[in-house]
Coordinates of C-alpha atoms and ligand atoms in Angstrom, one line a residue:
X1 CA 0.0 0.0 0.0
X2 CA 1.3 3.5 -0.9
X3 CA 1.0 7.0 0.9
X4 CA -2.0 8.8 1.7
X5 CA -2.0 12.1 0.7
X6 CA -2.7 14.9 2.9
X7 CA -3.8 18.4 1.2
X8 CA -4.5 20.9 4.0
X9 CA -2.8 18.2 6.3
X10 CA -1.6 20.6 8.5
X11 CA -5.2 22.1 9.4
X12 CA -7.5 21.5 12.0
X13 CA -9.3 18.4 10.3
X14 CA -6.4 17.6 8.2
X15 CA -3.9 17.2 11.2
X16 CA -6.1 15.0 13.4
X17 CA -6.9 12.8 10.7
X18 CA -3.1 12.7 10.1
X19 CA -2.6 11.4 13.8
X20 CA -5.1 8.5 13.2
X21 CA -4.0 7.4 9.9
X22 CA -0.4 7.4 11.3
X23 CA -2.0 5.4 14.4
X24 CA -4.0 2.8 12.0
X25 CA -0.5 2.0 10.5
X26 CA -0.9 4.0 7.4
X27 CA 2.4 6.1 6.1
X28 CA 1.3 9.7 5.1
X29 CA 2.4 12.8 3.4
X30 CA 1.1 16.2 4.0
X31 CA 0.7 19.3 1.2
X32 CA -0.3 22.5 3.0
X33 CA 0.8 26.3 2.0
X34 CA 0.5 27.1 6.0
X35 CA -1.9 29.8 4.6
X36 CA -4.3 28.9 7.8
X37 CA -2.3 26.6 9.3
X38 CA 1.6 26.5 10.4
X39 CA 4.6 23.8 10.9
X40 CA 4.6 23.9 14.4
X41 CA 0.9 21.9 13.7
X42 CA 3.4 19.1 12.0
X43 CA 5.6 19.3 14.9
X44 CA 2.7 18.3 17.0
X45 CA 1.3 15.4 15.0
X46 CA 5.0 14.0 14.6
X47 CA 5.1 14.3 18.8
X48 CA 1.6 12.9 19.8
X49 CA 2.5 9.7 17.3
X50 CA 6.1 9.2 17.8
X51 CA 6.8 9.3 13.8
X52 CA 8.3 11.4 11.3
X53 CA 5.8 12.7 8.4
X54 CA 6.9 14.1 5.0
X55 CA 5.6 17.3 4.3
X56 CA 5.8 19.6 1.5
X57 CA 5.0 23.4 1.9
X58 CA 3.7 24.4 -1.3
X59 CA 0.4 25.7 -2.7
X60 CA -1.9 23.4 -4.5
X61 CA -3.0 25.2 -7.1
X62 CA 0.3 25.1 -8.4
X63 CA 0.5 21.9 -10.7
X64 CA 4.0 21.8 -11.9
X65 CA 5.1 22.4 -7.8
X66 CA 2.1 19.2 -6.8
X67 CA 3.6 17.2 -9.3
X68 CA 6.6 16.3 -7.7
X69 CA 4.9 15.6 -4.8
X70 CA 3.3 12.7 -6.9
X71 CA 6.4 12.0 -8.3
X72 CA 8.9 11.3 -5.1
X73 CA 5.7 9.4 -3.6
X74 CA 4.1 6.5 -3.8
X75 CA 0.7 8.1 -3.5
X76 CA -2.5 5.2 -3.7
X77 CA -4.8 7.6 -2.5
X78 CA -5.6 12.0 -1.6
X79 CA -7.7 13.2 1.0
X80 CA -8.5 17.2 0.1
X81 CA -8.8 19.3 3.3
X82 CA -7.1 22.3 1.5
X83 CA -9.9 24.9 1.5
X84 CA -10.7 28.2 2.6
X85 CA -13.6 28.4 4.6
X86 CA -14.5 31.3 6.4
X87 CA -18.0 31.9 5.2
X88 CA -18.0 35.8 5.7
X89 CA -15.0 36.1 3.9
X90 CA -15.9 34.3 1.0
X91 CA -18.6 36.8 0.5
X92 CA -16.8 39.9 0.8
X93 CA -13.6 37.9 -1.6
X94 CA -15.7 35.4 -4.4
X95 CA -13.3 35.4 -6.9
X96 CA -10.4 34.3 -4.0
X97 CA -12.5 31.8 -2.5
X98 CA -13.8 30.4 -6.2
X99 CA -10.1 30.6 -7.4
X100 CA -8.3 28.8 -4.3
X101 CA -11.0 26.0 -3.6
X102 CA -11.9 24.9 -7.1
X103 CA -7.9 25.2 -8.6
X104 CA -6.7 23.2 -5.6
X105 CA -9.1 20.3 -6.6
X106 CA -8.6 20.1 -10.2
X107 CA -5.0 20.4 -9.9
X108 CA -5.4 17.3 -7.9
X109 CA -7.1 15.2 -10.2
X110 CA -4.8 16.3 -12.7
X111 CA -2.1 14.9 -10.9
X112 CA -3.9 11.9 -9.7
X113 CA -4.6 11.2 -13.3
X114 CA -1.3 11.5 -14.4
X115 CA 0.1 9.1 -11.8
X116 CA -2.1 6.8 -12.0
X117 CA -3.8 7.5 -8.6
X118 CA -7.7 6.6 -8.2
X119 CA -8.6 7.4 -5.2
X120 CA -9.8 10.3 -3.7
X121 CA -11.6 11.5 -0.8
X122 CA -13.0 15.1 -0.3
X123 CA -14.1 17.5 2.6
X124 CA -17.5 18.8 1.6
X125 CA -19.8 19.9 3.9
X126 CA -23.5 19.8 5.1
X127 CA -24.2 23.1 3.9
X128 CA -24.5 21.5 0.2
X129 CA -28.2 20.6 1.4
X130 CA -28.9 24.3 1.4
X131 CA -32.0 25.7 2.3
X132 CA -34.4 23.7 0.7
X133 CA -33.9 20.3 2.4
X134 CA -35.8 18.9 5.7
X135 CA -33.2 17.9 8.9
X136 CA -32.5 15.3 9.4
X137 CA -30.7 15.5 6.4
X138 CA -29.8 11.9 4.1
X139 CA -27.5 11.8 1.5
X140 CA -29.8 10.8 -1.3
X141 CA -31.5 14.3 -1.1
X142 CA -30.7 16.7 -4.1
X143 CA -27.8 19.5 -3.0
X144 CA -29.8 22.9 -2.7
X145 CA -29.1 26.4 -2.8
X146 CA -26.5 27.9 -0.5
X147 CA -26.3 31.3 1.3
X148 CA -22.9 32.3 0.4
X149 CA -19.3 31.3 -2.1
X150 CA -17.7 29.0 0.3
X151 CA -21.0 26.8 0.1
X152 CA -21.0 27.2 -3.4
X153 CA -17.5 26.4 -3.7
X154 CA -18.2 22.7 -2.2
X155 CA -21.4 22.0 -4.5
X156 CA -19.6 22.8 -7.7
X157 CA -16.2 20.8 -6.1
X158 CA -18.9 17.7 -5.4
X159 CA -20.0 18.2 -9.3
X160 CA -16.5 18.6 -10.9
X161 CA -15.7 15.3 -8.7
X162 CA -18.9 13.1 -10.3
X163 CA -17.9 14.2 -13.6
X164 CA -14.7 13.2 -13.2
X165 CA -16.1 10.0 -11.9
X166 CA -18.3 9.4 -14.7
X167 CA -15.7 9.9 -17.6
X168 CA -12.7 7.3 -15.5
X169 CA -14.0 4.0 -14.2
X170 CA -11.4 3.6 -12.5
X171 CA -11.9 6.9 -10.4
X172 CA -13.0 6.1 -6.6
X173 CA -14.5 9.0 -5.0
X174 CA -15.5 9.2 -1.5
X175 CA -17.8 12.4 -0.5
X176 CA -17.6 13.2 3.4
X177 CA -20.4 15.7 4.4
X178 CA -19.0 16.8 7.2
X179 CA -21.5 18.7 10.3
X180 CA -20.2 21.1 12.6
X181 CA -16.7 20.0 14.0
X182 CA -15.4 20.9 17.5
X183 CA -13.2 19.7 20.3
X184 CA -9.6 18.8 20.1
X185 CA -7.2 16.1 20.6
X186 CA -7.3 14.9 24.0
X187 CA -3.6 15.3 24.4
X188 CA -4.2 19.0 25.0
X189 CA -1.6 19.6 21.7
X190 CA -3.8 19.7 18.6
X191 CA -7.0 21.9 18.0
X192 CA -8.6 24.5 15.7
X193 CA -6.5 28.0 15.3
X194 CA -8.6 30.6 13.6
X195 CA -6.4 33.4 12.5
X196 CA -7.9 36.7 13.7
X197 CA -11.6 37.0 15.1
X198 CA -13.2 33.1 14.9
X199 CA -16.4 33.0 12.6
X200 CA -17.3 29.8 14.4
X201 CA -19.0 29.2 17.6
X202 CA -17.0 27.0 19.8
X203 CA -13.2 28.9 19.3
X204 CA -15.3 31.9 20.0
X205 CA -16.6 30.3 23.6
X206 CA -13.1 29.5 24.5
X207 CA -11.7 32.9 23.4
X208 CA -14.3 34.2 25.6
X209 CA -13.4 31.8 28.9
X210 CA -9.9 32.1 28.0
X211 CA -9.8 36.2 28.8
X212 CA -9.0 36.5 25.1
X213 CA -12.5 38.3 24.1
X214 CA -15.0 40.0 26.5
X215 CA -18.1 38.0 25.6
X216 CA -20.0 35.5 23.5
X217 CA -23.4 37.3 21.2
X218 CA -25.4 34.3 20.2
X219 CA -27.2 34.9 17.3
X220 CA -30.7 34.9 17.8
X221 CA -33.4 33.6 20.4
X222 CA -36.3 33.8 18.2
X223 CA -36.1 30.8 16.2
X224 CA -38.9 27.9 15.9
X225 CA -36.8 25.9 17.9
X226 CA -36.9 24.1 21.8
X227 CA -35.1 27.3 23.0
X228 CA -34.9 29.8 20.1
X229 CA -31.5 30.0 19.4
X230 CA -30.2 27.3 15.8
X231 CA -29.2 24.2 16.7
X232 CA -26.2 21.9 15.2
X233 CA -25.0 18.6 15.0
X234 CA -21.3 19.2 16.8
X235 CA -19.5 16.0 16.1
X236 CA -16.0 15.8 18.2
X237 CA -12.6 16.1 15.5
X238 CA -11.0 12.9 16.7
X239 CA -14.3 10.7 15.8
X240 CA -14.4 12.9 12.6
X241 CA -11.1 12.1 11.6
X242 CA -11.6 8.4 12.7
X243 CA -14.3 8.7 9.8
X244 CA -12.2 9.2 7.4
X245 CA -9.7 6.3 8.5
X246 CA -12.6 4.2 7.8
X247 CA -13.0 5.9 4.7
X248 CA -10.0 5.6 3.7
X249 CA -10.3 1.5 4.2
X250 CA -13.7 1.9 1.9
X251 CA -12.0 3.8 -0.8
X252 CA -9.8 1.1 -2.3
X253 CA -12.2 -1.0 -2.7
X254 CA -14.9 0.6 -4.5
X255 CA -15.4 2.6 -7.8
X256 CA -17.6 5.5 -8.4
X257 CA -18.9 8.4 -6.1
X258 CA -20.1 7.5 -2.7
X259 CA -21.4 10.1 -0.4
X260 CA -21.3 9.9 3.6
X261 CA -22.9 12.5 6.3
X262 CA -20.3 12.6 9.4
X263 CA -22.2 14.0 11.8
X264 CA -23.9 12.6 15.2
X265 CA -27.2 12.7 14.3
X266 CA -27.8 14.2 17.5
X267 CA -28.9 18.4 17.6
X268 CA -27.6 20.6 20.0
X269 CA -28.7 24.3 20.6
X270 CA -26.6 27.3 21.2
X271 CA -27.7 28.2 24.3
X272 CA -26.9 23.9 25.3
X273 CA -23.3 24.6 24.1
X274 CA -22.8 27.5 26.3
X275 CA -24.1 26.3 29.5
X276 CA -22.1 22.6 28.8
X277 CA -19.2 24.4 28.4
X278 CA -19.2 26.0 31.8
X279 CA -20.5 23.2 33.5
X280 CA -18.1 20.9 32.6
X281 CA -15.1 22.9 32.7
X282 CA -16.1 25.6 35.3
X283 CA -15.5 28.3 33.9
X284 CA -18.2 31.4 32.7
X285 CA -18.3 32.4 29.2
X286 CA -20.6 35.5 29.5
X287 CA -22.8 36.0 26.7
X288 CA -25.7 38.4 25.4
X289 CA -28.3 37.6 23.1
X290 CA -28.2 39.4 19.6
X291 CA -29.8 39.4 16.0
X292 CA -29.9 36.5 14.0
X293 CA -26.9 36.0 11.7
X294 CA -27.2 36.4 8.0
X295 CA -27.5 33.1 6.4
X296 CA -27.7 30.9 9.4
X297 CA -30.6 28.0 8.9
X298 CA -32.8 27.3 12.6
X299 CA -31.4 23.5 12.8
X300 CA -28.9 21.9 10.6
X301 CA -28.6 17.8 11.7
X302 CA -27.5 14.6 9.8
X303 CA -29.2 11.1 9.7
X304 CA -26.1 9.5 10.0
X305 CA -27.1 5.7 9.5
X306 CA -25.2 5.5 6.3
X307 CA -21.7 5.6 7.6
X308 CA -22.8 2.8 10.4
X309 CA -24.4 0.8 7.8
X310 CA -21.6 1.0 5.1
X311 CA -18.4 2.4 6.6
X312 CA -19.2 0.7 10.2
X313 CA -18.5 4.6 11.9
X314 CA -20.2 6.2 14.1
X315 CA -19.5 9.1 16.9
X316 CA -18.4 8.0 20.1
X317 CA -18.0 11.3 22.1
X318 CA -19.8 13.1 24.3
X319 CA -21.0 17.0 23.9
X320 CA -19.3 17.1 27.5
X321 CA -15.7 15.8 25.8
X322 CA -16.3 18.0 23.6
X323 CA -16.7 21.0 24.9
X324 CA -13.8 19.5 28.0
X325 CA -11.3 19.2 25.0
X326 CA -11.7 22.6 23.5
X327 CA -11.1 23.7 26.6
X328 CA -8.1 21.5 27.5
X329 CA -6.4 22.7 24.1
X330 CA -7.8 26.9 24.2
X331 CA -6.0 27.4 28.2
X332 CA -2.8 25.4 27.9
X333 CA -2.4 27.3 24.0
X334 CA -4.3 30.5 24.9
X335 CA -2.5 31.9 21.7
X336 CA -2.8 28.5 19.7
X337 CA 0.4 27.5 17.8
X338 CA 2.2 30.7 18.4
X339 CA 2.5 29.9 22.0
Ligands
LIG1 P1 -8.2 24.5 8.0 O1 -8.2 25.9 7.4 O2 -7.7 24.3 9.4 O3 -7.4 23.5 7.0 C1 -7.3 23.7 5.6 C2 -5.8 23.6 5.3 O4 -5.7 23.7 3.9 C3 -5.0 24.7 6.0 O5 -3.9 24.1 6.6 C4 -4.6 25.6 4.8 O6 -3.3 26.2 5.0 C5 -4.5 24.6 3.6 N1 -4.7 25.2 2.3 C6 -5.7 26.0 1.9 N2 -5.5 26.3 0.6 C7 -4.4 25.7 0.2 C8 -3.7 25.7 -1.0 N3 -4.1 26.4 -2.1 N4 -2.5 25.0 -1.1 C9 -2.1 24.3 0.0 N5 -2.7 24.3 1.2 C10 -3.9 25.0 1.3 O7 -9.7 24.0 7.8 P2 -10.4 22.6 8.4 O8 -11.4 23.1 9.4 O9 -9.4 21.7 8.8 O10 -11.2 22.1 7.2 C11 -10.7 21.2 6.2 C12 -11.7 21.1 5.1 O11 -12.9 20.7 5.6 C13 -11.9 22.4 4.3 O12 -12.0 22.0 2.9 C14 -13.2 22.8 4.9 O13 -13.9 23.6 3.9 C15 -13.9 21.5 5.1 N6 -15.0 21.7 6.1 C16 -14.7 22.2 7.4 C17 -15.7 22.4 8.3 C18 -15.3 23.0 9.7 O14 -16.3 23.4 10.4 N7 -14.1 23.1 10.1 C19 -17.0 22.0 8.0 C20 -17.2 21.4 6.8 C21 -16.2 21.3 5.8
LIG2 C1 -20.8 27.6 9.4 C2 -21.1 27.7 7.9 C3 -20.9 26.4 7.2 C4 -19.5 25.9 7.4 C5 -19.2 25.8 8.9 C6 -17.8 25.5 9.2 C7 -22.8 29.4 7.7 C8 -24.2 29.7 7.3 N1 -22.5 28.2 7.7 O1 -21.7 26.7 9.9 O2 -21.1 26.6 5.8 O3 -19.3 24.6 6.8 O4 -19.5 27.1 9.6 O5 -16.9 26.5 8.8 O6 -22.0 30.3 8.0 N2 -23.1 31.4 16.7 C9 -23.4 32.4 17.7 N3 -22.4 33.3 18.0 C10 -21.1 33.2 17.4 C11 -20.9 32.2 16.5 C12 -21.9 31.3 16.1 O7 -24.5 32.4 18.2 O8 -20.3 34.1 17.8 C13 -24.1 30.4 16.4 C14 -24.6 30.5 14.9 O9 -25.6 31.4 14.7 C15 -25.0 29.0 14.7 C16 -24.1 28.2 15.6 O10 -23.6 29.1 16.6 O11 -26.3 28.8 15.0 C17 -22.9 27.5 14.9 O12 -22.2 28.5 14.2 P1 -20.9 28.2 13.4 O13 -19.9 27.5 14.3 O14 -20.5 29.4 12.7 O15 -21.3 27.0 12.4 P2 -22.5 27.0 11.2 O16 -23.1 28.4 11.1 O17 -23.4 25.9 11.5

C-alpha cells in the first residue's frame, strides 16, 4: 500500500486525521501552503504519534510544484482538506474563494490522473443541502441552494468530482459531508487556530473563557426551535477524523462516487453549548443575546445511519468531551500554535 496524501494536512481536520492514519498504521504525506495553518501543527502530530511525516510546503493550485509531490511518492490515494472556509469572507472575496477551492481540486485530479492515482476523498460539507432540504438530512436528497461562495465552492467541487467520476471508471470517490466539528485532541496539543476574530461558535466560547475576548453574542433567540436560538450537529474532530480512517479502508475497494454524512445525528442548541461548556469545565463564558446572523438555517442535523451501515463509523464522544477538550487545548495554548 502506498502514501495517503494529505492536502491541507496541517489544518485543523487535516492534522487530526493525520494522527489516526499514522496510528492505524498507514504512512502519510502532507501538502499544505500554512496559509491557515503552520509547521509547528506538523511538529505536534510527529510528537503525539512518535513518527516522522513528509511534508511539502507548497500551494496546490500550483501543478507543476504538486507534481513532484506525486512523483517522489508513492501516492494510492488524496484526502482534500485544502480549503478556505470562512463563510464571511468568501462573501466579501468570491473570486479568491472560487479561485483557491476549485484550482486546488482540479490540480489534484490532474495529478492523480497522471500518476495513475484513483482514489480520492473530499471535505465537503452539510451546507450542500442548502435551504431547501428537511433535517434530518440523508445523502440521497438533491444538493440545494446555498447562502454564500464558500458553500457554493463545495457544491460545484462535489459536481466537478462526479464528472470526473463518470468519464474514469477507475476513479474512486469518496464524499464526506462533514456537520459542525469541535473539540480537540485529548492530548491538549492539537486543536482549531482561527487566524484573527473566529467565525465559528466554539473557538469563540473558548476565546471568551480564555480572557482572550470580552463576551460571546449568540445569534438569535427567536427561532422555531426548543429554546430559540439554531441548533447543530457538533461532532468531536477525533471521531471525525476516525471517519475518514474508515474511509479511507472503503475507498480502495470501491469505484464510483459514494457520499457519507459525518455527523452525530444528535442536535444541539446554542444556548446547550454554552451552558455545557461552563458546566463541565467551570469556567463562565458571558454572553448576550443578539440578531440572528445572516444566512444561518434554525437547525442543521445529519441522519447518520449511512456511515454505520456501510463504513461501520459512528460518533463515540460526548457533547461534554467536547466541549472538556476545546477547553483542555484553548487554556494550555491560549495563543494557539504561536504559544
Ligand atoms: P483549515 O483551514 O484548518 O485546514 C485547511 C488547510 O488547507 C489549511 O492548513 C490551509 O493552510 C490549507 N490550504 C488552503 N488552501 C491551500 C492551497 N491552495 N494549497 C495548500 N494548502 C492549502 O480547515 P479545516 O477546518 O481543517 O477544514 C478542512 C476542510 O474541511 C476544508 O475544505 C473545509 O472547507 C472543510 N470543512 C470544514 C468544516 C469545519 O467546520 N471546520 C466543516 C465542513 C467542511
Ligand atoms: C458555518 C457555515 C458552514 C461551514 C461551517 C464550518 C454558515 C451559514 N455556515 O456553519 O457553511 O461549513 O461554519 O466552517 O455560516 N453562533 C453564535 N455566535 C457566534 C458564532 C456562532 O451564536 O459568535 C451560532 C450560529 O448562529 C450558529 C451556531 O452558533 O447557530 C454555529 O455556528 P458556526 O460555528 O459558525 O457554524 P455554522 O453556522 O453551523
Amino acid at each position: 500500500m502506498g502514501k495517503i496524501l494529505l492536502a491541507g494536512g496541517a489544518g485543523y481536520i487535516g492534522g487530526h486525521t493525520a494522527v489516526e492514519l499514522l496510528e492505524a498504521g498507514y504512512d502519510v504525506v502532507i501538502v499544505d501552503n500554512y496559509s491557515n495553518s503552520s509547521p509547528e501543527a506538523v511538529r505536534r502530530i510527529e510528537e503525539i504519534t512518535g513518527k516522522s511525516v513528509t511534508t511539502y510546503e507548497l500551494d496546490i493550485k500550483d501543478t507543476d510544484k504538486l507534481e513532484n509531490v506525486f512523483k517522489d511518492n508513492d501516492i494510492s490515494a488524496v484526502i482534500h482538506f485544502a480549503g478556505l472556509k470562512a463563510v464571511g469572507e468568501s462573501v466579501a472575496k468570491p473570486v479568491m474563494y472560487y479561485r483557491n477551492n476549485i484550482d486546488t481540486t482540479l490540480s489534484l485530479l490532474e495529478c492523480m490522473s497522471k500518476y495513475g492515482v484513483h482514489n480520492i476523498i473530499f471535505s465537503s460539507s452539510a451546507t450542500v443541502y442548502g435551504e431547501e432540504n428537511p433535517v434530518p438530512y440523508t445523502e440521497e436528497m438533491k444538493r440545494g441552494t446555498c447562502t454564500n461562495p464558500y458553500g457554493w465552492t463545495k457544491v460545484m467541487m462535489e459536481q466537478i468530482l462526479e464528472d470526473a467520476s463518470k468519464a474514469d471508471a477507475e476513479l474512486s470517490v469518496v464524499l464526506l459531508r462533514y456537520f459542525n466539528p469541535i473539540g480537540a485532541h485529548p492530548s491538549g496539543r492539537m486543536g482549531e487556530d482561527p487566524q484573527g476574530i473566529p467565525n465559528n461558535l466554539m473557538p469563540y466560547v473558548s476565546q471568551v473563557a480564555v480572557g482572550r475576548r470580552e463576551k460571546l453574542t449568540i445569534f438569535g433567540k427567536d427561532y422555531d426551535t426548543p429554546d430559540g436560538t439554531c441548533r447543530r450537529d457538533y461532532i468531536h474532530v477525533v471521531d471525525l477524523a476516525k471517519g475518514h480512517v474508515k474511509a479511507v479502508d472503503y475507498v480502495f475497494g470501491h469505484k464510483g462516487v459514494e457520499v457519507f454524512n459525518l455527523g452525530t445525528g444528535t442536535p444541539y442548541s446554542v444556548t446547550e453549548i454554552v451552558d455545557t461548556f461552563e458546566k463541565v469545565n467551570g469556567v463562565p463564558v458571558p454572553h448576550v443575546y443578539g440578531e440572528r446572523r445572516p444566512g444561518d438555517l434554525p437547525e442543521s442535523y445529519a441522519n447518520a445511519d449511512k456511515a454505520l451501515r456501510v463504513l461501520g463509523w459512528k460518533t463515540e464522544k460526548t457533547l461534554a468531551d467536547m466541549c472538556r477538550d476545546s477547553w483542555n487545548w484553548q487554556k494550555n495554548n491560549p495563543n494557539g500554535y504561536n504559544k
